[in-house]
């Protein structure tokens, strides 16, 4: 059920941000969608095993973190910063699991995925806020 909610949210963000978002929002959307698709491909190739660290998913998450951090550091707005920060959760979890800390539970996978919902909601909210700011600036 949760994957259908994420898919619905992803498609909603895709349509809304592509229609109303600026370049910054569209770049973040591209990164998040690429991360989602890349992770799904790795799970299909390697099997859906949340209980062990997977280097392919780590590399996808790390590259997404890098690009999201670059956008956050260059942005004049605040919203890219929490999106990049939430991307650190799966990256740091990989490191913790790799050094042998016993986090082997379904809860780890669920909480890692939960941040994806929050990232998309922040992106949609930023796009809505950006539209309102643009309208306000045009009216004055």
PDB file of N, CA and C in Angstrom, residues 39-49 52 54 57:
ATOM      1  N   UNK A  39      16.778   3.137  -7.415  1.00  0.00           N
ATOM      2  CA  UNK A  39      16.603   2.226  -6.285  1.00  0.00           C
ATOM      3  C   UNK A  39      15.703   1.053  -6.670  1.00  0.00           C
ATOM      4  N   UNK A  40      14.629   1.331  -7.392  1.00  0.00           N
ATOM      5  CA  UNK A  40      13.723   0.265  -7.823  1.00  0.00           C
ATOM      6  C   UNK A  40      14.443  -0.727  -8.739  1.00  0.00           C
ATOM      7  N   UNK A  41      15.287  -0.220  -9.622  1.00  0.00           N
ATOM      8  CA  UNK A  41      16.038  -1.097 -10.533  1.00  0.00           C
ATOM      9  C   UNK A  41      17.012  -1.974  -9.750  1.00  0.00           C
ATOM     10  N   UNK A  42      17.721  -1.373  -8.796  1.00  0.00           N
ATOM     11  CA  UNK A  42      18.674  -2.146  -7.988  1.00  0.00           C
ATOM     12  C   UNK A  42      17.951  -3.224  -7.188  1.00  0.00           C
ATOM     13  N   UNK A  43      16.795  -2.894  -6.628  1.00  0.00           N
ATOM     14  CA  UNK A  43      16.031  -3.899  -5.882  1.00  0.00           C
ATOM     15  C   UNK A  43      15.565  -5.041  -6.791  1.00  0.00           C
ATOM     16  N   UNK A  44      15.176  -4.705  -8.023  1.00  0.00           N
ATOM     17  CA  UNK A  44      14.736  -5.754  -8.949  1.00  0.00           C
ATOM     18  C   UNK A  44      15.899  -6.651  -9.361  1.00  0.00           C
ATOM     19  N   UNK A  45      17.077  -6.066  -9.551  1.00  0.00           N
ATOM     20  CA  UNK A  45      18.253  -6.842  -9.960  1.00  0.00           C
ATOM     21  C   UNK A  45      18.775  -7.683  -8.794  1.00  0.00           C
ATOM     22  N   UNK A  46      18.924  -7.057  -7.634  1.00  0.00           N
ATOM     23  CA  UNK A  46      19.562  -7.726  -6.502  1.00  0.00           C
ATOM     24  C   UNK A  46      18.607  -8.366  -5.525  1.00  0.00           C
ATOM     25  N   UNK A  47      17.325  -8.235  -5.733  1.00  0.00           N
ATOM     26  CA  UNK A  47      16.365  -8.758  -4.771  1.00  0.00           C
ATOM     27  C   UNK A  47      16.055  -7.722  -3.722  1.00  0.00           C
ATOM     28  N   UNK A  48      14.830  -7.739  -3.237  1.00  0.00           N
ATOM     29  CA  UNK A  48      14.390  -6.745  -2.255  1.00  0.00           C
ATOM     30  C   UNK A  48      14.832  -7.167  -0.863  1.00  0.00           C
ATOM     31  N   UNK A  49      16.073  -6.916  -0.521  1.00  0.00           N
ATOM     32  CA  UNK A  49      16.576  -7.271   0.798  1.00  0.00           C
ATOM     33  C   UNK A  49      16.984  -6.001   1.533  1.00  0.00           C
ATOM     34  N   UNK A  52      20.330  -5.984   4.543  1.00  0.00           N
ATOM     35  CA  UNK A  52      21.785  -5.910   4.390  1.00  0.00           C
ATOM     36  C   UNK A  52      22.118  -4.687   3.547  1.00  0.00           C
ATOM     37  N   UNK A  54      23.376  -2.492   0.629  1.00  0.00           N
ATOM     38  CA  UNK A  54      23.549  -2.728  -0.803  1.00  0.00           C
ATOM     39  C   UNK A  54      24.328  -1.563  -1.398  1.00  0.00           C
ATOM     40  N   UNK A  57      22.568   0.767  -4.119  1.00  0.00           N
ATOM     41  CA  UNK A  57      21.621   1.737  -3.576  1.00  0.00           C
ATOM     42  C   UNK A  57      22.379   2.835  -2.828  1.00  0.00           C
TER      43      UNK A  57
END
